[in-house]
Every structure is written in C-alpha cells, then in structure tokens.
Amino acid sequence: MSTLTSTAAKPKQNERRVTIARAMAEAVAQEMRIDPRVFVMGEDIGQLGGVYGNTRGLIEEFGPERVRDTPISETAFMGAAVGAASDGMRPVVELMFVDFFGVCFDAIYNLMAKNIYFSGGEVKVPVVLMTSTGGGYSDGGQHSQCLYGTFAHLPGMKVVCPSNAYDAKGLMVTAIRDDSPVIYMYHKSLQGMGWLGTEPAATVNVPEETYSIPFGKAAVVREGNDVTIVGVAMGVHNGLKAADKLAAQGISAEVIDLRTLVPLDRDTVFNSVKKTGRLIVVDEDYQSFGLSGEIIATVAERDLSVLKASPQRVAYPDIPIPFARPMEQFALPNPDKIVEAFHAMKRT
Amino acid sequence: MQPTRDQKVWMYENMLVSRFLEETIEQIYLEGKKPVFNMANGPIPGEMHLSNGQEPCAVGVCAHLKPEDVVTGTHRPHHIAVAKGVNLRKMVAEIFGKKTGLSGGRGGHMHLFDANVNFACSGIIGQGMGPAVGAALSRKMQKKPGVAVAYIGEGAVNQGAFHEAMNLAAVWKLPFICVIEDNQWGISVAKSASTAVKDNSIRAQAYGVPGYLVKGNDPCEIFRVAGECIERARRGEGPSLIEIETSRLAGHFMGDAEGYRPKGELDALRARDPIPAMKARLMAEDGMKQEENDAIVARARAKVDDAIQFGRESPYAQPEEALEKVFA
Ligand SMILES: Cc1ncc(C[n+]2csc(CCOP(=O)(O)OP(=O)(O)O)c2C)c(N)n1
C-alpha cells in the first residue's frame, strides 16, 4: 500500500473521499467566498460545470458575473485574463484541453509569463490557467497530449500537476493566492469522471476546510531503497503500481510525486537517488527535451557518483498520439514498462 | 440556380447515407459502454461528434464540387466527408481505428484525410480556415482549377483564425468559400450567449465579400446560394461567406446528457428533420414514387452496411506501427 506523505496537514482517516474535479471546484469556491477578486472564465464552465466537472456548482453559488462562459475565443480570453489580473482581479481561466494552447499561446508565454519581468516586478499577473491533459482513451492526437515540458520549459509560469484530490485542493488554493501565473494541469483520467475511465487512487480523503500546499515540495508517496521512480499526475499512479510489482519481486522502490514542475523540488529527487542509487523517470509527455531529461540531468549534474546504474525513462515516444487503441496503448507509459526499465537498468 | 431532379436525388441519397452511417455508428459506439459509460471502451472509443440534422449543409454545397475541389471539415465531419465523396469503406475503417482506414488508425474520426477527393478535417475549432485558404491560394498560383471550401461551426466564428483567414482570402481574391453551420450550440453555450451579432453573414461586410444567410435547413436553398458562391469563385471573383441555419439533432458528443437544452427544443427540431422533408419534397415536386424512394433508401443502406462490415472486419495495425509515418 502506498502512503501519502504530504508536507501539509495530513488527511484524517474516515474523512469524506472526493474526486480531483470536486476538490478543484471546492478550492475555487472557497477562495471566491473570501476574495471577491477571484472569478472564473472559460468554455462550458457555467451551467455545464466544466467538461471535466471542475467548476461544478460555481455558477449556482456565484452567478454568471463571476462564472463566465466564454465564446470559443481563447486568444481573447487568455489575453483578457492577463489584463484583468494586472488590473486587480484574480482570474481562474480554463483552457479545455491543453492541446488547444496553440490558438492562444502568445497571450500565455509572451504576456502572462513575461509581464512581471518586463515591468521589473511592478506588475503582478495572478492568473490560474487550469487545463486538462492526458490520453489513454482514444481521443486522438489533438486531444490527448500532456505538454508538461512545453509549459515548464518557458520561463515565467509556475506549473502544477496534481496526482490526487488532496493535493489538487491544496495546490489550487496556493495557485489562486499566488501573484504569478500558474498553469494548473489536471489529468483527465484522474478527474474522477467515470466516462474517462478514472484512476480510483486519485480519489482520496480531502478535508472540508481550506488548506494550502506549498509549491516546490515533492511528496515521497512510497518509501523504498533500491530504485527511485519519479513522475507527476498519471505517472505517479503508474509508478506506484510498478512499485507493487517490483515489491513482489523483492525490489523496494521509492516513488516521488513532483507535484509541481515549476518550481521543481530537485533536492527531494537527488536525496532519494542518493539513497537508492537508481532512477527511473515516468512521463506521459513526449520523451525528448522534456521532464525526463531534466530530472536525470538534475542528478547527473549534482553528483554522478550517486548513480549505481544508468537512469532510465519511460516516456511517450516522439510521435503524435495515435487514435487506435492498440497503437495508443503501445505508446503510453505503463507499470510493466517501468518494471522492464528497472531490469534493463540492472543489466547495464 | 435550382437543382435538377438528379441533383435532388443525389442530395437525398447522400443525406440518407450520412444519417444511416451516424445511426449505425451510434449503436456500435455504445457497444462495450453499457452499463458504465467509459469513452475508452468498445469497438469505437474516444469522442464521437455526430452530424444528425446537419446533412443539408453538406449536400447542398458539395453537390457543386468536383473531386479536385478542396474541402476542410470540422470535428463533426462525417456528413461533409460523405458528400465530398470520401472513400466510405476507408473512412469507416478509420473511425474504427483499423489498418485499412484512411490513415491506418492514426487519425480517428476527427482526423479524416482523403487526398483523392481533397478532403481533410481536424479537431481544433476554426483550424480548417487557414488550410482551405492556402489551397485556394495554391490553385491560383499554379493556375489550376478548383475552389476551396472551409466548413466551420457558428461557435468557431469567434475564433481568431476565422477573421484572419477571411481577410487573407478577400485581400488576395482567392477562390474560397466559408460555410458556417449554425446549429445554435457550441457544446453547452448557445449562440446568443457567445456571439455579438445575430447573423454571422453580416460579418462578410468586414472583409468586403458577399455574405448570405440561408434559413430553413433546406438542401435546395443551400444548393442555390452555394452555387452562386462557387461559380463566383470559379470565375476568379473572390471569396464569399454563407451561414446556414441548421440543427444538431444529437448531443455535442456521444454521452452528452444535454441538460442545457431548453425543454422541447429537441422535439421541435426533430419535427423539422430535413430528411423526411426532402423525401416529401421529391414526392410532391418531382414525382418520386414510394418504389423509387425504397430503392434509394436501400442503396444508401447497402452502402453503409458494406462500409461498416469492412471497417469492423478489418484488422488493427500492429502496435509498433504507431512509430511510423511521423515524417514524409
Ligand atoms: C480552439 C478550440 N477550443 C475549444 C475546443 C473544444 N470544442 C470542441 S467542439 C466545440 C464547440 C464548437 O462549436 P461549433 O463551432 O458551433 O461547432 P458544433 O460543435 O456546434 O458543430 C468546442 C468548444 C476546440 N476543439 N478547439
């Protein structure tokens, strides 16, 4: 069994269990109650409650003035989020699928991400951009990507990727209270929406009261001694399942949930690898020039001698995501690939 | 410009093919998804956007097009693909994700490409505008015949790509037609809540091109207006814009509970289903007898059955084939 080692308040036993979708909506609602500057906009986030349920109940409580369905005009409303944020509001804005960033990226990486710097810190940009990631349900190559590396690569955006509802709530509160732009990336198959074949382990105990989880603090979600498995979002669940399989073979794996990519908790990763001597990075984003390379570089740069074997990565191959189930499942990371990576590593 | 009897029959038959296809896909899509609806399961997984009700937009325009003419479709592409003459067997196989599909299963239902009839579609809203304008440009530069048509939804008109591409097509006087399928909904958001003007055809004025509004979801009226626009484009007189009031008889995608639809709307739309209306019209105006109708229906049904059987029975590609075809 995995244990949730959080740096924030630990969930109590027998607490209600909540999906990531509900945890996100709850965090946003609680912040909206105490801060009139917080408002939400995006496509189908009003009456529909968000395609992935993460704004459910908001329009009923706060009304259409603060919960705004937008036209399908991402360039306009992303730019508007930047302008409103710098003018005293705190927008929480939804990009329905991260894949759609293409139509509005200028507002994101050239404005949202840079205006603080360009103004010498005079201007604040407290935007939370929530966006769905991930595939595995045959939605094709424009509706299944993760693109973690793309957002984490470009400076000026904090990047959050929760793997469970407890973190989802606490990280959302921190995101809304942050004066810098935060890209909040939630994985569709962790949302607790049955129609997306949800991962049950993402639905966990969540306190009703508000709490925050600091950015830049990874969680060691399972302790072990022989190998460190690092991931985010679905990668954490794949890592935990692989750890179970490895345990059955007598191998003790430590699993790290990075929780935020920017800022990145390099110390927790390094200290774990120092202990285990072995590193596997799991990433549902494309393999090259991304998260997996960054994590391996983090260890290699600091002290190569802690490694007993060459690090391995289990990431998405550098191909557009195919529609057909056999091809998509072949390309996705999974627990067996992580176990194989461990054995491949031992042979080197 | 009125359709001939043959053209009317062609439109009717293609509307039927499209509708039978959607109805069959709907049934197969639900296989493996009951009692628990999980999009990942069943012989046809993923999102499924059906075009029931929007068939007139496809046939009324495509009746004027030749294989050499270029069409870009939307995330809701089946009716347009059928009318443009996309290989139905390969299209259905692609929807199943099979090796015999248009792209061997790499694309899926939102990414249908048939180079033989110059059809393509994609899943990002407004995305087809640029490529259609580019194809029109290419024809002009190469002095080759052919026009390009971009289909988009009324929701997509609020996307920047629409405005930029319209202006480009107009300033370069390209053989391009933008067809807006106004089904009143962008997922759960009504046109009235998303769009500052009631009628998108007036936006044509912003680009100095002719704009038309076609009401009634009537294939013959669409045929008439599209014919003028396409002839104009073929004469080298530049682009035009058509907004068609149509109806979405299905959910946004399969699994959509449609809680946002006002009560009674769907029943009212169903009562104005364009397919029985076309049948009645052929009978009243063109002397179609029940026998001829039955033959048309049977032909359409057989075409769909054949394609479905082909798609179902075809094998999947080998998983490793996912790694192929990234580059030309
Ligand atoms: C750029 C972009 N934003 C959002 C979406 C999600 N989305 C898919 S279909 C759709 C509604 C489109 O409405 P409309 O253009 O009217 O076409 P319809 O679905 O009614 O056929 C939306 C918002 C998308 N695919 N691309």
XYZ file of C-alpha atoms and ligand atoms in Angstrom:
702
model
C 0.000 0.000 0.000
C 1.231 3.437 -0.745
C 1.297 6.049 1.943
C 0.622 9.674 1.299
C 3.433 11.655 2.848
C 2.382 15.228 2.478
C 4.220 18.267 3.702
C 0.908 19.873 4.621
C -1.805 18.741 7.013
C -2.269 15.007 6.725
C -5.740 13.838 5.806
C -7.520 12.224 8.706
C -8.946 8.756 8.464
C -12.671 8.377 7.781
C -12.837 11.727 6.071
C -15.040 12.038 3.016
C -13.454 10.944 -0.239
C -13.529 13.451 -3.032
C -12.589 13.428 -6.715
C -9.986 15.807 -8.152
C -12.804 17.507 -10.062
C -14.690 18.228 -6.871
C -11.563 19.184 -4.940
C -10.707 21.763 -7.592
C -14.214 23.231 -7.615
C -14.260 23.344 -3.823
C -10.936 25.155 -3.622
C -12.065 27.720 -6.185
C -15.406 28.216 -4.375
C -13.708 28.696 -1.005
C -11.353 31.297 -2.438
C -14.241 33.041 -4.234
C -16.087 33.311 -0.915
C -13.247 35.140 0.780
C -11.894 37.122 -2.159
C -14.271 38.994 -4.479
C -11.456 39.496 -6.977
C -11.438 35.810 -7.853
C -13.556 34.924 -10.882
C -13.699 32.055 -13.349
C -13.947 32.073 -17.114
C -13.665 29.528 -19.880
C -15.694 27.377 -22.230
C -18.632 25.448 -20.789
C -17.639 26.214 -17.203
C -21.012 27.744 -16.286
C -24.163 25.689 -16.426
C -22.296 22.612 -17.621
C -19.880 22.878 -14.692
C -16.870 22.289 -16.911
C -16.473 19.387 -19.307
C -14.438 17.691 -16.545
C -16.610 18.775 -13.633
C -14.058 21.075 -12.060
C -16.338 24.135 -11.948
C -19.497 22.302 -10.896
C -21.696 24.309 -8.556
C -19.878 27.593 -9.057
C -22.404 29.366 -11.260
C -25.225 28.362 -8.905
C -23.413 29.955 -5.972
C -21.675 32.930 -7.578
C -23.757 33.700 -10.659
C -22.797 34.478 -14.241
C -20.958 37.698 -13.394
C -18.176 35.784 -11.652
C -18.503 32.481 -13.509
C -18.344 33.323 -17.164
C -18.886 31.057 -20.123
C -16.735 32.476 -22.881
C -17.083 32.335 -26.637
C -14.631 29.919 -28.292
C -12.100 32.747 -28.351
C -9.055 31.618 -26.404
C -6.791 34.338 -27.771
C -9.224 36.922 -26.441
C -9.943 35.454 -23.030
C -6.351 34.435 -22.266
C -5.257 37.948 -23.097
C -8.189 39.259 -21.071
C -7.105 37.147 -18.108
C -3.694 38.808 -18.229
C -5.209 42.273 -18.409
C -7.764 41.643 -15.676
C -5.114 40.099 -13.427
C -2.853 43.101 -13.768
C -5.798 45.387 -13.085
C -6.653 43.933 -9.700
C -8.674 40.808 -10.429
C -7.603 37.205 -9.862
C -8.910 35.197 -12.824
C -9.087 31.430 -12.851
C -9.312 30.633 -16.515
C -9.868 27.288 -18.193
C -8.302 26.008 -21.400
C -10.476 22.960 -22.017
C -7.699 20.743 -23.386
C -4.030 21.675 -23.115
C -3.792 20.716 -26.785
C -5.676 23.925 -27.606
C -2.830 26.111 -26.314
C -1.805 26.616 -29.921
C -4.541 29.128 -30.609
C -3.681 31.345 -27.627
C -0.079 30.692 -26.700
C 1.092 34.189 -27.420
C -1.056 35.539 -24.600
C 0.283 32.800 -22.343
C 4.028 32.659 -22.873
C 4.703 36.143 -24.208
C 2.350 38.092 -21.914
C 1.173 36.090 -18.917
C 4.640 34.636 -18.389
C 6.719 37.739 -19.078
C 4.829 40.818 -17.911
C 6.088 40.586 -14.344
C 9.656 40.541 -15.596
C 9.168 43.171 -18.270
C 7.721 45.502 -15.662
C 10.593 44.911 -13.291
C 8.180 43.311 -10.867
C 5.874 46.334 -10.840
C 3.011 44.465 -12.473
C 1.508 41.316 -10.991
C -0.172 38.606 -13.036
C -2.237 36.458 -10.647
C -3.804 34.140 -13.239
C -4.542 30.478 -12.717
C -4.818 28.692 -16.044
C -6.481 25.311 -15.483
C -6.122 22.873 -18.338
C -6.750 19.174 -18.901
C -4.040 16.791 -20.019
C -3.560 13.180 -20.910
C -4.780 10.395 -23.118
C -5.357 6.681 -22.966
C -8.999 6.794 -24.062
C -8.510 7.111 -27.831
C -9.202 10.795 -28.253
C -6.573 11.247 -30.936
C -3.566 13.463 -31.344
C -5.197 16.859 -30.703
C -6.995 15.843 -27.503
C -4.579 13.602 -25.598
C -1.322 15.412 -25.055
C 0.331 16.367 -21.764
C 2.775 19.091 -22.864
C 4.194 19.427 -19.345
C 7.626 20.127 -20.760
C 6.396 22.861 -23.076
C 4.988 24.934 -20.235
C 7.767 24.114 -17.775
C 10.421 24.974 -20.351
C 9.324 28.535 -20.937
C 10.246 30.787 -18.012
C 7.721 32.788 -16.025
C 4.992 30.237 -15.407
C 4.602 28.056 -12.359
C 3.420 24.594 -13.338
C 1.283 22.372 -11.113
C 0.284 18.760 -11.864
C -1.699 17.089 -9.046
C -1.974 13.311 -8.839
C -4.754 13.110 -6.236
C -7.636 15.137 -4.856
C -5.923 16.103 -1.615
C -3.062 17.745 -3.476
C -5.449 19.124 -6.083
C -7.297 21.171 -3.494
C -4.269 22.438 -1.603
C -2.349 23.281 -4.753
C -5.352 25.135 -6.192
C -5.574 27.337 -3.108
C -1.875 28.140 -3.365
C -2.262 28.805 -7.085
C -5.106 31.291 -6.615
C -3.210 33.157 -3.880
C -0.025 33.385 -5.957
C 0.707 36.711 -7.651
C 2.408 34.957 -10.566
C 0.762 32.971 -13.347
C 0.172 29.327 -12.509
C -0.530 26.652 -15.120
C -2.654 24.087 -13.307
C -2.574 20.880 -15.349
C -5.090 18.211 -14.359
C -5.074 14.778 -15.931
C -8.402 13.719 -17.438
C -8.111 10.130 -16.285
C -7.569 11.241 -12.680
C -10.581 13.572 -12.586
C -12.986 11.069 -11.136
C -15.200 11.309 -14.213
C -16.263 7.741 -14.948
C -16.689 8.439 -18.645
C -12.954 8.955 -18.843
C -12.143 5.686 -17.117
C -10.877 7.257 -13.957
C -7.979 6.028 -11.825
C -9.592 5.232 -8.446
C -6.486 6.022 -6.389
C -6.763 9.708 -7.318
C -9.983 9.990 -5.304
C -8.865 10.352 -1.696
C -9.751 11.870 1.658
C -9.966 15.642 1.484
C -10.632 17.967 4.434
C -13.543 20.332 4.041
C -11.701 23.308 5.422
C -9.326 25.330 3.294
C -5.658 24.387 3.339
C -2.764 25.104 1.038
C 0.130 23.023 -0.198
C 3.337 24.901 -0.964
C 4.768 24.783 -4.473
C 8.165 23.184 -4.995
C 7.725 20.414 -2.433
C 7.662 16.941 -3.900
C 5.949 14.151 -1.976
C 7.587 10.820 -1.307
C 4.441 8.777 -1.830
C 6.145 5.451 -1.179
C 9.433 4.828 0.516
C 11.964 2.322 -0.778
C 15.653 1.582 -1.067
C 16.501 0.036 -4.434
C 15.234 2.461 -7.047
C 13.638 5.892 -7.241
C 10.665 6.302 -9.565
C 9.826 9.939 -10.310
C 6.690 11.204 -12.012
C 3.698 13.520 -11.958
C -0.051 13.002 -12.303
C -0.748 9.646 -14.001
C 2.968 8.875 -13.866
C 2.736 8.686 -10.069
C -0.019 6.070 -10.240
C 1.913 4.077 -12.806
C 4.952 4.364 -10.552
C 3.008 3.099 -7.523
C 1.637 0.154 -9.470
C 5.124 -0.662 -10.749
C 6.412 -0.446 -7.178
C 3.858 -3.070 -6.145
C 5.025 -5.331 -8.953
C 8.673 -4.772 -8.089
C 7.921 -5.482 -4.429
C 6.568 -8.866 -5.462
C 9.998 -9.488 -6.987
C 11.710 -8.427 -3.775
C 12.699 -4.985 -5.058
C 11.938 -1.948 -2.937
C 11.025 1.131 -4.973
C 10.671 4.683 -3.736
C 8.071 6.749 -5.615
C 8.240 10.528 -5.828
C 5.360 12.744 -6.880
C 6.892 16.030 -8.002
C 3.503 17.788 -7.661
C 4.897 20.985 -9.202
C 7.320 21.161 -12.123
C 7.980 24.858 -11.638
C 9.305 25.290 -9.017
C 10.952 21.858 -9.098
C 11.995 20.120 -5.888
C 15.368 18.911 -7.084
C 16.580 18.212 -3.551
C 13.979 15.550 -2.813
C 14.800 13.797 -6.091
C 18.537 13.968 -5.523
C 18.350 12.799 -1.913
C 16.213 9.844 -2.889
C 18.544 8.777 -5.691
C 21.457 9.214 -3.340
C 19.769 6.636 -1.144
C 18.639 4.190 -3.853
C 21.354 4.714 -6.481
C 18.888 4.123 -9.296
C 16.483 6.415 -11.136
C 13.545 5.870 -13.447
C 11.547 8.861 -14.676
C 7.993 8.309 -15.880
C 6.453 10.902 -18.176
C 3.320 10.810 -20.320
C 4.680 13.818 -22.198
C 6.933 13.354 -25.215
C 10.297 11.918 -24.267
C 12.789 14.256 -25.865
C 13.661 17.699 -24.474
C 11.315 17.348 -21.516
C 10.715 16.372 -17.902
C 12.521 13.029 -18.036
C 15.730 14.570 -19.340
C 15.502 17.395 -16.802
C 15.201 15.064 -13.830
C 18.087 12.901 -14.975
C 20.211 15.993 -15.584
C 19.386 17.211 -12.080
C 21.012 14.148 -10.566
C 23.836 13.843 -13.084
C 24.822 17.473 -12.684
C 24.886 17.388 -8.931
C 26.824 14.192 -8.355
C 27.141 11.424 -10.891
C 28.697 9.137 -8.303
C 25.391 8.550 -6.503
C 24.196 6.541 -9.523
C 24.754 2.794 -9.449
C 23.295 2.399 -12.938
C 22.303 4.490 -15.928
C 18.977 6.228 -15.343
C 16.015 5.130 -17.439
C 12.993 6.919 -18.757
C 9.553 5.608 -19.522
C 8.063 8.412 -21.556
C 5.865 8.972 -24.570
C 7.734 8.267 -27.813
C 8.349 11.300 -30.023
C 5.304 10.728 -32.210
C 1.906 12.384 -32.489
C -0.593 10.437 -30.372
C -2.339 7.785 -32.464
C -6.093 7.198 -32.229
C -6.348 3.410 -32.499
C -6.340 1.686 -29.127
C -3.563 -0.858 -29.837
C -1.210 1.839 -31.090
C -2.025 4.329 -28.345
C -1.661 1.768 -25.561
C 1.624 0.636 -27.079
C 2.970 4.174 -26.875
C 1.743 5.092 -23.369
C 3.846 4.556 -20.246
C 2.546 1.758 -18.021
C 3.637 -0.138 -14.900
C 5.094 -3.056 -16.864
C 7.317 -0.717 -18.855
C 8.624 0.704 -15.581
C 9.386 -2.775 -14.260
C 11.141 -3.580 -17.543
C 13.111 -0.362 -17.291
C 14.322 -1.414 -13.867
C 15.593 -4.728 -15.191
C 17.092 -3.120 -18.273
C 18.976 -0.840 -15.928
C 20.356 -3.672 -13.865
C 21.948 -5.220 -16.897
C 23.897 -2.095 -17.771
C -29.769 28.179 -59.639
C -32.110 25.308 -58.834
C -31.038 21.680 -58.522
C -32.130 19.311 -61.246
C -34.144 16.268 -60.291
C -30.981 14.159 -60.469
C -29.181 16.570 -58.201
C -32.042 16.464 -55.739
C -31.963 12.689 -55.718
C -28.195 12.790 -55.253
C -28.615 15.122 -52.280
C -31.354 12.977 -50.773
C -29.361 9.801 -51.166
C -26.223 11.291 -49.629
C -28.212 12.666 -46.713
C -29.516 9.165 -46.158
C -26.045 7.634 -46.361
C -24.815 10.128 -43.812
C -27.740 9.579 -41.450
C -27.617 5.779 -41.695
C -23.912 5.974 -41.040
C -24.408 8.080 -37.915
C -27.206 5.877 -36.644
C -25.088 2.782 -37.105
C -22.018 4.358 -35.535
C -24.202 5.415 -32.595
C -25.207 1.808 -31.933
C -21.722 0.419 -32.336
C -20.238 3.209 -30.237
C -22.418 2.138 -27.305
C -21.199 -1.466 -27.522
C -18.964 -2.111 -24.537
C -20.054 1.166 -22.934
C -23.033 -0.185 -21.012
C -23.927 -0.171 -18.177
C -20.922 2.025 -17.395
C -20.211 4.680 -19.989
C -16.460 4.904 -20.380
C -15.288 6.549 -23.568
C -12.214 4.350 -23.702
C -14.227 1.164 -24.204
C -15.948 -0.540 -27.097
C -15.150 -1.028 -30.768
C -15.262 2.730 -31.385
C -13.608 4.564 -28.472
C -12.895 8.266 -27.936
C -15.084 11.277 -28.616
C -17.827 10.922 -31.198
C -19.480 14.003 -32.708
C -22.472 13.009 -34.807
C -23.825 15.182 -37.597
C -27.518 14.189 -37.498
C -29.573 17.113 -38.768
C -26.729 18.934 -40.486
C -26.766 16.868 -43.681
C -28.276 19.647 -45.850
C -25.178 21.814 -45.266
C -23.015 19.048 -46.664
C -25.012 18.027 -49.707
C -26.223 21.474 -50.751
C -22.657 22.707 -51.115
C -20.846 19.550 -52.191
C -23.345 18.901 -54.990
C -21.419 21.612 -56.866
C -17.962 20.277 -56.110
C -15.669 18.021 -58.092
C -13.010 15.766 -56.618
C -10.379 18.414 -57.469
C -12.094 20.985 -55.236
C -10.797 21.211 -51.684
C -12.898 20.881 -48.533
C -11.862 21.198 -44.906
C -14.297 19.884 -42.330
C -14.660 20.218 -38.590
C -14.619 17.935 -35.562
C -18.130 16.953 -36.736
C -17.092 15.793 -40.181
C -18.976 12.688 -41.306
C -21.773 14.301 -43.323
C -19.318 16.529 -45.157
C -16.948 13.650 -45.884
C -19.802 11.568 -47.280
C -20.982 14.382 -49.557
C -17.434 15.133 -50.721
C -17.111 11.530 -51.837
C -14.535 10.345 -49.313
C -13.946 6.614 -49.660
C -16.616 5.334 -47.296
C -15.024 1.986 -46.531
C -11.709 3.568 -45.612
C -13.454 6.300 -43.661
C -15.427 3.852 -41.569
C -12.324 1.728 -41.040
C -10.569 4.851 -39.761
C -13.422 5.545 -37.360
C -12.874 2.015 -36.029
C -9.118 2.703 -35.923
C -8.246 -0.072 -38.338
C -5.190 -0.598 -40.525
C -7.350 -0.288 -43.643
C -8.552 3.143 -42.535
C -7.682 6.384 -44.284
C -4.639 6.836 -42.044
C -4.259 3.295 -40.767
C -5.903 4.202 -37.457
C -3.593 7.079 -36.579
C -6.167 9.816 -37.026
C -9.605 8.686 -35.896
C -12.959 10.304 -36.541
C -11.761 13.906 -36.143
C -8.811 13.436 -38.500
C -10.082 12.084 -41.801
C -7.852 12.704 -44.795
C -8.687 11.575 -48.317
C -6.264 13.121 -50.783
C -8.108 11.573 -53.745
C -11.040 13.906 -53.186
C -9.109 16.676 -51.403
C -10.872 16.315 -48.082
C -9.396 16.885 -44.627
C -10.728 17.743 -41.196
C -9.401 18.352 -37.714
C -10.342 18.804 -34.096
C -9.346 22.331 -33.143
C -12.043 24.930 -33.633
C -11.526 27.191 -36.650
C -8.486 25.221 -37.734
C -9.694 24.397 -41.233
C -9.882 28.029 -42.320
C -6.180 28.609 -42.970
C -5.551 25.389 -44.882
C -8.577 25.941 -47.141
C -7.452 29.478 -47.905
C -3.972 28.106 -48.580
C -5.320 25.537 -51.002
C -7.219 28.301 -52.791
C -4.005 30.308 -52.971
C -2.121 27.335 -54.351
C -4.709 26.840 -57.094
C -4.451 30.476 -58.049
C -0.645 30.453 -58.073
C -0.482 27.231 -60.044
C -3.276 28.391 -62.351
C -5.021 25.114 -61.628
C -8.787 24.796 -61.486
C -10.629 24.274 -58.238
C -12.148 26.115 -55.330
C -11.696 25.564 -51.609
C -14.469 25.362 -49.035
C -13.953 25.581 -45.279
C -16.778 24.358 -43.076
C -16.903 25.740 -39.556
C -19.465 25.903 -36.771
C -21.133 29.132 -35.667
C -19.071 28.863 -32.482
C -15.857 28.839 -34.489
C -16.614 32.212 -35.999
C -15.472 33.721 -32.713
C -12.027 32.218 -33.172
C -9.252 34.467 -34.446
C -8.390 32.079 -37.273
C -11.752 32.807 -38.901
C -11.157 36.534 -39.154
C -7.556 36.347 -40.252
C -8.266 33.770 -42.932
C -11.335 35.626 -44.242
C -9.335 38.792 -44.649
C -6.476 36.962 -46.327
C -8.818 35.248 -48.775
C -10.507 38.565 -49.540
C -7.412 40.697 -49.944
C -5.900 38.119 -52.304
C -9.253 37.466 -54.037
C -8.969 33.709 -53.656
C -11.425 31.053 -54.837
C -12.631 30.338 -51.322
C -15.999 29.840 -49.642
C -16.559 29.758 -45.896
C -19.608 27.722 -44.897
C -20.839 28.273 -41.358
C -23.034 25.531 -39.958
C -25.129 27.344 -37.381
C -26.638 24.702 -35.125
C -27.125 27.280 -32.355
C -24.846 25.479 -29.907
C -21.142 25.369 -29.121
C -21.190 22.394 -26.740
C -23.403 23.858 -23.947
C -23.132 27.515 -24.884
C -25.919 28.998 -27.002
C -25.075 31.234 -29.936
C -26.912 34.113 -28.275
C -24.570 33.896 -25.280
C -21.371 33.734 -27.296
C -21.890 35.851 -30.379
C -22.411 39.595 -30.506
C -24.258 39.540 -33.812
C -27.354 37.516 -34.535
C -26.373 36.589 -38.024
C -22.780 35.816 -38.954
C -23.369 36.510 -42.635
C -23.148 40.227 -41.893
C -19.550 39.690 -40.849
C -18.797 39.268 -44.559
C -19.066 43.046 -44.844
C -15.974 43.368 -42.692
C -13.978 41.701 -45.456
C -15.784 43.248 -48.388
C -17.118 39.920 -49.622
C -20.670 38.711 -50.274
C -22.401 37.193 -47.253
C -25.511 35.035 -47.293
C -27.831 33.684 -44.652
C -29.722 30.505 -45.515
C -32.642 29.639 -43.293
C -34.735 26.532 -43.046
C -32.047 23.828 -43.252
C -33.226 23.300 -46.813
C -30.829 21.483 -49.161
C -32.282 23.123 -52.271
C -31.917 26.644 -50.914
C -28.386 25.870 -49.752
C -27.699 24.469 -53.212
C -28.900 27.678 -54.815
C -26.792 30.015 -52.674
C -23.700 27.793 -52.668
C -23.941 27.532 -56.439
C -23.681 31.298 -56.806
C -20.716 31.488 -54.437
C -18.866 28.636 -56.058
C -19.442 29.978 -59.580
C -18.184 33.348 -58.453
C -15.062 31.726 -57.019
C -14.511 29.718 -60.196
C -14.750 32.920 -62.248
C -11.911 34.368 -60.169
C -14.082 36.940 -58.453
C -13.046 36.033 -54.930
C -14.396 34.538 -51.741
C -17.799 34.555 -50.099
C -19.399 33.582 -46.844
C -22.543 31.532 -46.192
C -24.193 30.995 -42.843
C -26.661 28.119 -42.769
C -29.223 27.728 -40.008
C -29.202 24.016 -39.303
C -29.951 21.721 -36.389
C -27.913 19.495 -34.135
C -30.191 16.530 -33.513
C -27.632 14.702 -31.362
C -25.671 15.714 -28.277
C -22.437 17.642 -28.686
C -20.717 14.304 -28.487
C -21.988 10.894 -27.547
C -22.526 10.726 -23.812
C -23.638 14.368 -23.613
C -26.676 14.496 -21.316
C -27.684 17.868 -22.848
C -29.059 19.298 -19.608
C -28.517 22.752 -21.098
C -31.050 22.279 -23.912
C -34.358 24.029 -23.269
C -37.237 21.597 -22.835
C -38.985 20.819 -26.051
C -36.212 22.115 -28.310
C -35.118 18.706 -29.463
C -38.653 17.572 -30.235
C -39.250 20.717 -32.248
C -36.039 20.152 -34.200
C -36.878 16.518 -34.816
C -40.241 17.560 -36.194
C -38.299 19.553 -38.790
C -35.868 16.742 -39.641
C -34.538 17.647 -43.107
C -34.537 14.092 -44.421
C -38.281 13.337 -44.329
C -38.770 16.892 -45.589
C -36.586 16.165 -48.614
C -38.433 12.968 -49.276
C -41.787 14.743 -49.158
C -40.476 17.381 -51.482
C -39.224 14.883 -54.036
C -42.574 13.178 -53.962
C -44.570 16.391 -54.243
C -42.418 18.281 -56.735
C -40.546 15.654 -58.670
C -42.942 12.777 -58.917
C -40.870 10.414 -56.792
C -42.929 7.319 -56.078
C -42.621 5.130 -52.997
C -40.860 2.483 -55.087
C -38.140 4.855 -56.179
C -37.772 6.048 -52.625
C -37.405 2.487 -51.400
C -34.711 1.863 -53.986
C -32.794 4.985 -52.910
C -33.104 4.049 -49.252
C -31.937 0.513 -49.993
C -28.921 1.768 -51.961
C -27.936 4.111 -49.142
C -28.396 1.416 -46.538
C -26.351 -1.090 -48.547
C -23.507 1.375 -48.950
C -23.369 1.968 -45.216
C -23.710 -1.714 -44.346
C -20.883 -2.582 -46.702
C -18.596 0.057 -45.236
C -19.452 -0.878 -41.663
C -18.770 -4.528 -42.340
C -15.466 -3.622 -43.965
C -14.484 -1.456 -41.011
C -15.496 -3.967 -38.392
C -13.804 -6.925 -40.036
C -10.564 -5.167 -40.903
C -7.564 -5.847 -38.653
C -5.815 -3.311 -36.466
C -2.336 -2.198 -37.398
C 0.484 -3.721 -35.394
C 1.053 -1.636 -32.267
C 4.609 -0.738 -33.346
C 3.234 0.869 -36.496
C 2.442 3.796 -34.210
C 6.077 4.789 -34.693
C 5.796 5.029 -38.482
C 4.698 7.886 -40.758
C 5.836 10.703 -38.492
C 7.825 12.174 -41.361
C 7.191 12.049 -45.103
C -9.598 26.004 -30.096
C -10.583 25.076 -29.516
N -11.283 25.453 -28.432
C -12.187 24.622 -27.884
C -12.429 23.396 -28.412
C -13.430 22.458 -27.757
N -14.630 22.343 -28.566
C -14.811 21.311 -29.396
S -16.219 21.438 -30.268
C -16.613 22.894 -29.516
C -17.863 23.612 -29.888
C -17.811 24.023 -31.282
O -18.975 24.703 -31.625
P -19.279 24.981 -33.138
O -18.091 25.555 -33.813
O -20.509 25.780 -33.182
O -19.486 23.545 -33.779
P -20.527 22.399 -33.343
O -19.879 21.582 -32.284
O -21.767 23.049 -32.892
O -20.700 21.574 -34.569
C -15.641 23.256 -28.596
C -15.692 24.445 -27.749
C -11.663 23.030 -29.540
N -11.801 21.812 -30.099
N -10.762 23.877 -30.076
